[in-house]
Amino acid sequence: MNTSRPELQHVPDAASDHDTNEHASSPNAPAAGNATRIQCDLALWWHANARDLPWRFGRTTPWGVLVSEVMSQQTQMNRVVPYWTAWMRHWPDPEALAAASTAEVITAWGRLGYPRRALRLQECAREVATRYGNRLPRSYDELVALPGIGDYTASAVMSFAFGERIAVIDTNIRRVLSRLFSGEESLGGSTTAKDRDLASRALPEDQAASVTWNEAVMELGALVCTAKSPACQTCPVASDCAFLAAGRPGLGERRTRPRQRFAGTNRQVRGMVLAALRALPADVPILPRAQVAALWPDQVQLDACVASLDEDGLIEIIGDEGIRLPIGRTRQAVAGANADASGTHADVNAAADAGTHTGVDIDAYVPTSQPDATNV
């Protein structure tokens, strides 16, 4: 694992002569010369502009990289940093997280949103601790078989943690590649065979260069080539961008369903219930039924949300007494996670323009494109 910011390297052509000839007639095939120039320009831009996040540049373990990827799904990156820092301080490896109680895990997850991700992450930690000797497996097939880990997270860990050559595909990367090479707006939805083919052919052959490419393209999509307001005037590859050359046709169009309102939804009610439980003092673990009832005026909706939280394993109903966070095997003080990240809120609707990963994994979150985030 590298322990410093990546050095600039020679970037070879993205495809061999055979591949270039084979795809020469395809509008989605990067020309070899352009691809080389784009790779070099993006590598230079990444080296100068990459955000100094604590899990980058070899400063954490592969497990720390995986935790950062899970937390970053559907959540703004700047909001993840304090949670990740507190989380890794309390539970630096899978074995430590596996030993924590469910209540501690949910409390430390705080207001990151989609708390089922936290439970799946703990399941993953238990699997790694018991089956792999507390070390994250190094193969794609083993990673994708872990609880809550799908194609995006497995690929990201293979590239960013282990330095392997593999195409990483999230919403930001799909958008950048589609605009840059195809001249088309990425309309969202599920990742297609066309998306995967383009990502694979654009990936540099050199292993180290491929890691920088994945990081740089993702960062460009988060900071410059955003969904609605791309800063084309500051883009390092604007001169090679087919989308810009075509007049940015269909900018901001989406094929996915319209944004869901947040106010009044079950997601809001479930979040309020969990927030009330996390705010309880350590010596008062149960939220009385009367206080639960006061959280939301629609009692039918409130009861349904409490029942669904119980079914998901996020809370426990204690008869007529009230509700509490699940009791686990150990108890630790994890208030630091909330103190370090107070006032944050994961606004899913802001994800595309706020530097988030939206490549979510299928077994955890159905409505979006790739597998890994889960609903509240």
Short mmCIF file of N, CA and C in Angstrom, two decimals, residues 118-254:
data_model
loop_
_atom_site.label_atom_id
_atom_site.label_comp_id
_atom_site.label_asym_id
_atom_site.label_seq_id
_atom_site.Cartn_x
_atom_site.Cartn_y
_atom_site.Cartn_z
N ALA A 118 -25.40 0.11 8.24
CA ALA A 118 -24.56 -0.13 9.41
C ALA A 118 -24.66 -1.59 9.85
N LEU A 119 -25.89 -2.12 9.82
CA LEU A 119 -26.07 -3.52 10.22
C LEU A 119 -25.40 -4.47 9.24
N ARG A 120 -25.51 -4.15 7.95
CA ARG A 120 -24.87 -5.00 6.94
C ARG A 120 -23.34 -4.91 7.07
N LEU A 121 -22.84 -3.73 7.39
CA LEU A 121 -21.40 -3.57 7.57
C LEU A 121 -20.91 -4.40 8.75
N GLN A 122 -21.71 -4.46 9.82
CA GLN A 122 -21.32 -5.29 10.95
C GLN A 122 -21.37 -6.78 10.59
N GLU A 123 -22.37 -7.17 9.81
CA GLU A 123 -22.42 -8.56 9.33
C GLU A 123 -21.17 -8.88 8.50
N CYS A 124 -20.79 -7.93 7.66
CA CYS A 124 -19.58 -8.10 6.85
C CYS A 124 -18.36 -8.25 7.76
N ALA A 125 -18.28 -7.43 8.81
CA ALA A 125 -17.15 -7.49 9.73
C ALA A 125 -17.06 -8.85 10.41
N ARG A 126 -18.20 -9.39 10.80
CA ARG A 126 -18.20 -10.70 11.45
C ARG A 126 -17.70 -11.78 10.50
N GLU A 127 -18.10 -11.69 9.24
CA GLU A 127 -17.66 -12.67 8.25
C GLU A 127 -16.15 -12.57 8.03
N VAL A 128 -15.65 -11.35 7.90
CA VAL A 128 -14.21 -11.16 7.68
C VAL A 128 -13.41 -11.62 8.91
N ALA A 129 -13.93 -11.30 10.10
CA ALA A 129 -13.20 -11.66 11.33
C ALA A 129 -13.12 -13.17 11.51
N THR A 130 -14.21 -13.86 11.22
CA THR A 130 -14.26 -15.30 11.50
C THR A 130 -13.73 -16.15 10.34
N ARG A 131 -14.02 -15.73 9.12
CA ARG A 131 -13.66 -16.56 7.96
C ARG A 131 -12.31 -16.22 7.37
N TYR A 132 -11.90 -14.96 7.49
CA TYR A 132 -10.68 -14.52 6.83
C TYR A 132 -9.62 -14.02 7.80
N GLY A 133 -9.75 -14.39 9.07
CA GLY A 133 -8.71 -14.04 10.04
C GLY A 133 -8.54 -12.55 10.23
N ASN A 134 -9.63 -11.80 10.13
CA ASN A 134 -9.63 -10.36 10.38
C ASN A 134 -8.92 -9.56 9.30
N ARG A 135 -8.70 -10.18 8.13
CA ARG A 135 -8.09 -9.49 7.00
C ARG A 135 -9.03 -9.54 5.81
N LEU A 136 -9.24 -8.41 5.19
CA LEU A 136 -10.16 -8.34 4.06
C LEU A 136 -9.62 -9.19 2.92
N PRO A 137 -10.47 -10.05 2.33
CA PRO A 137 -10.00 -10.88 1.21
C PRO A 137 -9.60 -10.01 0.02
N ARG A 138 -8.69 -10.52 -0.81
CA ARG A 138 -8.12 -9.72 -1.89
C ARG A 138 -8.71 -10.01 -3.26
N SER A 139 -9.62 -10.96 -3.37
CA SER A 139 -10.18 -11.26 -4.68
C SER A 139 -11.58 -10.67 -4.82
N TYR A 140 -11.93 -10.33 -6.05
CA TYR A 140 -13.25 -9.75 -6.33
C TYR A 140 -14.36 -10.72 -5.92
N ASP A 141 -14.22 -11.99 -6.26
CA ASP A 141 -15.28 -12.96 -5.97
C ASP A 141 -15.50 -13.11 -4.47
N GLU A 142 -14.43 -13.08 -3.70
CA GLU A 142 -14.58 -13.19 -2.24
C GLU A 142 -15.19 -11.91 -1.67
N LEU A 143 -14.81 -10.77 -2.19
CA LEU A 143 -15.36 -9.51 -1.70
C LEU A 143 -16.84 -9.40 -1.99
N VAL A 144 -17.24 -9.73 -3.21
CA VAL A 144 -18.63 -9.55 -3.59
C VAL A 144 -19.54 -10.56 -2.88
N ALA A 145 -18.96 -11.61 -2.32
CA ALA A 145 -19.75 -12.59 -1.58
C ALA A 145 -19.98 -12.17 -0.13
N LEU A 146 -19.31 -11.11 0.33
CA LEU A 146 -19.50 -10.65 1.70
C LEU A 146 -20.86 -9.96 1.86
N PRO A 147 -21.44 -10.00 3.05
CA PRO A 147 -22.75 -9.37 3.27
C PRO A 147 -22.73 -7.88 2.92
N GLY A 148 -23.69 -7.45 2.11
CA GLY A 148 -23.84 -6.03 1.79
C GLY A 148 -22.87 -5.49 0.77
N ILE A 149 -21.98 -6.33 0.24
CA ILE A 149 -20.97 -5.85 -0.71
C ILE A 149 -21.35 -6.31 -2.11
N GLY A 150 -21.52 -5.34 -2.99
CA GLY A 150 -21.87 -5.64 -4.38
C GLY A 150 -20.75 -5.26 -5.32
N ASP A 151 -21.07 -5.17 -6.59
CA ASP A 151 -20.06 -4.95 -7.62
C ASP A 151 -19.28 -3.66 -7.41
N TYR A 152 -19.99 -2.56 -7.14
CA TYR A 152 -19.28 -1.28 -7.01
C TYR A 152 -18.26 -1.32 -5.86
N THR A 153 -18.71 -1.70 -4.66
CA THR A 153 -17.81 -1.67 -3.50
C THR A 153 -16.65 -2.65 -3.68
N ALA A 154 -16.94 -3.83 -4.20
CA ALA A 154 -15.87 -4.81 -4.41
C ALA A 154 -14.84 -4.26 -5.40
N SER A 155 -15.30 -3.65 -6.48
CA SER A 155 -14.39 -3.09 -7.47
C SER A 155 -13.59 -1.93 -6.89
N ALA A 156 -14.26 -1.08 -6.11
CA ALA A 156 -13.57 0.07 -5.50
C ALA A 156 -12.48 -0.39 -4.55
N VAL A 157 -12.76 -1.39 -3.74
CA VAL A 157 -11.75 -1.91 -2.81
C VAL A 157 -10.59 -2.54 -3.58
N MET A 158 -10.92 -3.30 -4.63
CA MET A 158 -9.85 -3.91 -5.43
C MET A 158 -8.93 -2.85 -6.01
N SER A 159 -9.50 -1.75 -6.48
CA SER A 159 -8.70 -0.68 -7.09
C SER A 159 -8.02 0.19 -6.04
N PHE A 160 -8.81 0.79 -5.15
CA PHE A 160 -8.29 1.82 -4.24
C PHE A 160 -7.49 1.25 -3.07
N ALA A 161 -7.84 0.05 -2.61
CA ALA A 161 -7.13 -0.54 -1.47
C ALA A 161 -6.01 -1.47 -1.89
N PHE A 162 -6.25 -2.26 -2.95
CA PHE A 162 -5.28 -3.27 -3.34
C PHE A 162 -4.51 -2.92 -4.62
N GLY A 163 -4.88 -1.82 -5.27
CA GLY A 163 -4.14 -1.37 -6.44
C GLY A 163 -4.28 -2.24 -7.66
N GLU A 164 -5.38 -2.98 -7.76
CA GLU A 164 -5.58 -3.87 -8.89
C GLU A 164 -6.19 -3.11 -10.08
N ARG A 165 -5.98 -3.62 -11.27
CA ARG A 165 -6.58 -3.03 -12.47
C ARG A 165 -7.98 -3.60 -12.66
N ILE A 166 -8.98 -2.78 -12.40
CA ILE A 166 -10.38 -3.18 -12.54
C ILE A 166 -11.19 -1.90 -12.76
N ALA A 167 -12.17 -1.98 -13.63
CA ALA A 167 -13.03 -0.82 -13.88
C ALA A 167 -13.97 -0.60 -12.70
N VAL A 168 -13.96 0.60 -12.16
CA VAL A 168 -14.88 0.97 -11.08
C VAL A 168 -15.98 1.83 -11.71
N ILE A 169 -17.23 1.48 -11.45
CA ILE A 169 -18.33 2.19 -12.11
C ILE A 169 -19.33 2.66 -11.07
N ASP A 170 -19.34 3.98 -10.84
CA ASP A 170 -20.40 4.58 -10.04
C ASP A 170 -21.07 5.64 -10.89
N THR A 171 -22.03 6.35 -10.32
CA THR A 171 -22.79 7.33 -11.09
C THR A 171 -21.89 8.43 -11.64
N ASN A 172 -20.93 8.90 -10.84
CA ASN A 172 -20.03 9.95 -11.30
C ASN A 172 -19.19 9.49 -12.48
N ILE A 173 -18.64 8.29 -12.38
CA ILE A 173 -17.80 7.76 -13.46
C ILE A 173 -18.62 7.55 -14.72
N ARG A 174 -19.80 7.00 -14.59
CA ARG A 174 -20.64 6.78 -15.76
C ARG A 174 -20.95 8.10 -16.46
N ARG A 175 -21.24 9.12 -15.67
CA ARG A 175 -21.58 10.42 -16.25
C ARG A 175 -20.38 11.01 -17.00
N VAL A 176 -19.20 10.99 -16.39
CA VAL A 176 -18.01 11.56 -17.02
C VAL A 176 -17.67 10.82 -18.30
N LEU A 177 -17.63 9.50 -18.25
CA LEU A 177 -17.25 8.74 -19.43
C LEU A 177 -18.25 8.90 -20.56
N SER A 178 -19.53 8.90 -20.23
CA SER A 178 -20.56 9.06 -21.26
C SER A 178 -20.44 10.42 -21.94
N ARG A 179 -20.24 11.46 -21.16
CA ARG A 179 -20.10 12.80 -21.74
C ARG A 179 -18.79 12.92 -22.52
N LEU A 180 -17.71 12.49 -21.92
CA LEU A 180 -16.39 12.70 -22.49
C LEU A 180 -16.19 11.96 -23.80
N PHE A 181 -16.54 10.68 -23.82
CA PHE A 181 -16.25 9.85 -24.98
C PHE A 181 -17.43 9.67 -25.93
N SER A 182 -18.66 9.63 -25.38
CA SER A 182 -19.83 9.38 -26.23
C SER A 182 -20.57 10.64 -26.63
N GLY A 183 -20.33 11.74 -25.92
CA GLY A 183 -21.03 12.98 -26.21
C GLY A 183 -22.48 12.95 -25.82
N GLU A 184 -22.82 12.09 -24.88
CA GLU A 184 -24.21 11.90 -24.47
C GLU A 184 -24.36 12.10 -22.97
N GLU A 185 -25.52 12.57 -22.56
CA GLU A 185 -25.82 12.68 -21.14
C GLU A 185 -26.09 11.29 -20.59
N SER A 186 -25.57 11.01 -19.40
CA SER A 186 -25.88 9.77 -18.71
C SER A 186 -27.21 9.94 -18.01
N LEU A 187 -28.17 9.10 -18.36
CA LEU A 187 -29.54 9.29 -17.88
C LEU A 187 -29.85 8.55 -16.59
N GLY A 188 -28.86 7.94 -15.99
CA GLY A 188 -29.11 7.23 -14.73
C GLY A 188 -29.66 5.84 -14.99
N GLY A 189 -30.33 5.29 -13.99
CA GLY A 189 -30.84 3.93 -14.11
C GLY A 189 -29.74 2.92 -13.85
N SER A 190 -30.01 1.69 -14.18
CA SER A 190 -29.05 0.61 -13.94
C SER A 190 -27.88 0.69 -14.90
N THR A 191 -26.73 0.22 -14.43
CA THR A 191 -25.56 0.16 -15.29
C THR A 191 -25.81 -0.81 -16.43
N THR A 192 -25.52 -0.37 -17.64
CA THR A 192 -25.78 -1.19 -18.82
C THR A 192 -24.50 -1.85 -19.32
N ALA A 193 -24.67 -2.78 -20.25
CA ALA A 193 -23.51 -3.41 -20.87
C ALA A 193 -22.67 -2.37 -21.61
N LYS A 194 -23.34 -1.38 -22.18
CA LYS A 194 -22.64 -0.29 -22.86
C LYS A 194 -21.77 0.50 -21.89
N ASP A 195 -22.31 0.77 -20.69
CA ASP A 195 -21.53 1.48 -19.67
C ASP A 195 -20.28 0.68 -19.29
N ARG A 196 -20.46 -0.61 -19.08
CA ARG A 196 -19.34 -1.45 -18.65
C ARG A 196 -18.29 -1.57 -19.76
N ASP A 197 -18.75 -1.68 -21.01
CA ASP A 197 -17.82 -1.79 -22.12
C ASP A 197 -16.98 -0.53 -22.25
N LEU A 198 -17.63 0.63 -22.14
CA LEU A 198 -16.90 1.89 -22.25
C LEU A 198 -15.91 2.05 -21.10
N ALA A 199 -16.34 1.73 -19.89
CA ALA A 199 -15.45 1.85 -18.73
C ALA A 199 -14.24 0.93 -18.86
N SER A 200 -14.47 -0.26 -19.37
CA SER A 200 -13.37 -1.22 -19.51
C SER A 200 -12.37 -0.77 -20.57
N ARG A 201 -12.88 -0.22 -21.70
CA ARG A 201 -11.98 0.18 -22.78
C ARG A 201 -11.27 1.49 -22.49
N ALA A 202 -11.85 2.32 -21.65
CA ALA A 202 -11.19 3.58 -21.28
C ALA A 202 -10.13 3.37 -20.20
N LEU A 203 -10.17 2.24 -19.52
CA LEU A 203 -9.26 1.99 -18.40
C LEU A 203 -7.83 1.79 -18.90
N PRO A 204 -6.86 2.53 -18.38
CA PRO A 204 -5.46 2.33 -18.80
C PRO A 204 -4.99 0.90 -18.56
N GLU A 205 -4.12 0.44 -19.44
CA GLU A 205 -3.59 -0.92 -19.30
C GLU A 205 -2.63 -1.03 -18.12
N ASP A 206 -1.89 0.03 -17.86
CA ASP A 206 -0.95 0.01 -16.74
C ASP A 206 -1.72 -0.06 -15.42
N GLN A 207 -1.28 -0.94 -14.54
CA GLN A 207 -2.02 -1.19 -13.30
C GLN A 207 -2.08 0.05 -12.42
N ALA A 208 -0.94 0.67 -12.16
CA ALA A 208 -0.93 1.86 -11.30
C ALA A 208 -1.71 3.01 -11.93
N ALA A 209 -1.58 3.17 -13.25
CA ALA A 209 -2.30 4.23 -13.94
C ALA A 209 -3.80 4.01 -13.89
N SER A 210 -4.21 2.73 -13.87
CA SER A 210 -5.65 2.43 -13.83
C SER A 210 -6.27 2.87 -12.50
N VAL A 211 -5.51 2.76 -11.41
CA VAL A 211 -6.00 3.20 -10.10
C VAL A 211 -6.18 4.71 -10.11
N THR A 212 -5.17 5.42 -10.58
CA THR A 212 -5.26 6.89 -10.66
C THR A 212 -6.43 7.30 -11.55
N TRP A 213 -6.62 6.59 -12.65
CA TRP A 213 -7.72 6.89 -13.57
C TRP A 213 -9.07 6.77 -12.86
N ASN A 214 -9.29 5.66 -12.17
CA ASN A 214 -10.55 5.48 -11.45
C ASN A 214 -10.78 6.60 -10.44
N GLU A 215 -9.74 6.92 -9.68
CA GLU A 215 -9.85 7.97 -8.67
C GLU A 215 -10.11 9.32 -9.32
N ALA A 216 -9.40 9.61 -10.39
CA ALA A 216 -9.50 10.92 -11.02
C ALA A 216 -10.84 11.12 -11.71
N VAL A 217 -11.32 10.11 -12.42
CA VAL A 217 -12.60 10.24 -13.11
C VAL A 217 -13.73 10.40 -12.09
N MET A 218 -13.69 9.64 -11.01
CA MET A 218 -14.70 9.76 -9.97
C MET A 218 -14.66 11.14 -9.33
N GLU A 219 -13.45 11.64 -9.06
CA GLU A 219 -13.31 12.96 -8.44
C GLU A 219 -13.76 14.07 -9.39
N LEU A 220 -13.46 13.91 -10.67
CA LEU A 220 -13.90 14.90 -11.65
C LEU A 220 -15.42 14.98 -11.68
N GLY A 221 -16.09 13.81 -11.62
CA GLY A 221 -17.54 13.81 -11.61
C GLY A 221 -18.13 14.42 -10.36
N ALA A 222 -17.40 14.30 -9.25
CA ALA A 222 -17.89 14.86 -7.98
C ALA A 222 -17.69 16.36 -7.90
N LEU A 223 -16.59 16.87 -8.46
CA LEU A 223 -16.21 18.27 -8.25
C LEU A 223 -16.43 19.16 -9.46
N VAL A 224 -16.29 18.62 -10.66
CA VAL A 224 -16.32 19.45 -11.87
C VAL A 224 -17.45 19.05 -12.80
N CYS A 225 -17.45 17.82 -13.24
CA CYS A 225 -18.45 17.33 -14.20
C CYS A 225 -19.69 16.85 -13.48
N THR A 226 -20.33 17.77 -12.75
CA THR A 226 -21.48 17.42 -11.93
C THR A 226 -22.73 17.24 -12.78
N ALA A 227 -23.78 16.72 -12.17
CA ALA A 227 -24.96 16.33 -12.92
C ALA A 227 -25.67 17.51 -13.58
N LYS A 228 -25.89 18.56 -12.81
CA LYS A 228 -26.71 19.67 -13.31
C LYS A 228 -25.92 20.89 -13.75
N SER A 229 -24.80 21.13 -13.09
CA SER A 229 -24.05 22.36 -13.35
C SER A 229 -22.57 22.07 -13.55
N PRO A 230 -22.20 21.37 -14.60
CA PRO A 230 -20.79 21.07 -14.83
C PRO A 230 -19.98 22.32 -15.07
N ALA A 231 -18.80 22.39 -14.44
CA ALA A 231 -17.92 23.56 -14.59
C ALA A 231 -16.97 23.32 -15.76
N CYS A 232 -17.51 23.34 -16.95
CA CYS A 232 -16.73 23.00 -18.14
C CYS A 232 -15.56 23.96 -18.34
N GLN A 233 -15.69 25.20 -17.87
CA GLN A 233 -14.63 26.18 -18.05
C GLN A 233 -13.39 25.84 -17.25
N THR A 234 -13.51 25.00 -16.23
CA THR A 234 -12.34 24.61 -15.43
C THR A 234 -11.98 23.15 -15.60
N CYS A 235 -12.65 22.46 -16.51
CA CYS A 235 -12.42 21.02 -16.68
C CYS A 235 -11.09 20.77 -17.38
N PRO A 236 -10.26 19.89 -16.86
CA PRO A 236 -8.95 19.64 -17.46
C PRO A 236 -9.01 18.91 -18.79
N VAL A 237 -10.15 18.31 -19.12
CA VAL A 237 -10.28 17.57 -20.39
C VAL A 237 -11.34 18.18 -21.29
N ALA A 238 -11.67 19.44 -21.07
CA ALA A 238 -12.72 20.10 -21.85
C ALA A 238 -12.41 20.07 -23.35
N SER A 239 -11.14 20.21 -23.71
CA SER A 239 -10.79 20.27 -25.13
C SER A 239 -11.02 18.95 -25.84
N ASP A 240 -11.13 17.86 -25.08
CA ASP A 240 -11.37 16.54 -25.67
C ASP A 240 -12.79 16.03 -25.42
N CYS A 241 -13.64 16.85 -24.82
CA CYS A 241 -14.97 16.38 -24.41
C CYS A 241 -15.97 16.43 -25.56
N ALA A 242 -16.48 15.26 -25.95
CA ALA A 242 -17.45 15.18 -27.03
C ALA A 242 -18.77 15.83 -26.65
N PHE A 243 -19.12 15.78 -25.37
CA PHE A 243 -20.38 16.36 -24.90
C PHE A 243 -20.35 17.88 -25.01
N LEU A 244 -19.24 18.48 -24.61
CA LEU A 244 -19.10 19.92 -24.70
C LEU A 244 -19.07 20.36 -26.16
N ALA A 245 -18.35 19.60 -26.98
CA ALA A 245 -18.25 19.94 -28.40
C ALA A 245 -19.62 19.89 -29.09
N ALA A 246 -20.50 19.03 -28.59
CA ALA A 246 -21.83 18.89 -29.19
C ALA A 246 -22.83 19.89 -28.63
N GLY A 247 -22.39 20.77 -27.74
CA GLY A 247 -23.30 21.76 -27.16
C GLY A 247 -24.02 21.28 -25.92
N ARG A 248 -23.48 20.23 -25.27
CA ARG A 248 -24.05 19.67 -24.03
C ARG A 248 -25.52 19.28 -24.20
N PRO A 249 -25.82 18.43 -25.17
CA PRO A 249 -27.22 18.06 -25.43
C PRO A 249 -27.85 17.30 -24.27
N GLY A 250 -29.06 17.70 -23.89
CA GLY A 250 -29.81 16.99 -22.84
C GLY A 250 -29.20 17.13 -21.47
N LEU A 251 -28.45 18.20 -21.21
CA LEU A 251 -27.79 18.38 -19.91
C LEU A 251 -28.80 18.25 -18.77
N GLY A 252 -28.49 17.39 -17.81
CA GLY A 252 -29.32 17.23 -16.62
C GLY A 252 -30.51 16.32 -16.77
N GLU A 253 -30.74 15.78 -17.96
CA GLU A 253 -31.87 14.87 -18.15
C GLU A 253 -31.64 13.58 -17.39
N ARG A 254 -32.72 13.00 -16.90
CA ARG A 254 -32.65 11.74 -16.16
C ARG A 254 -33.75 10.81 -16.65
#
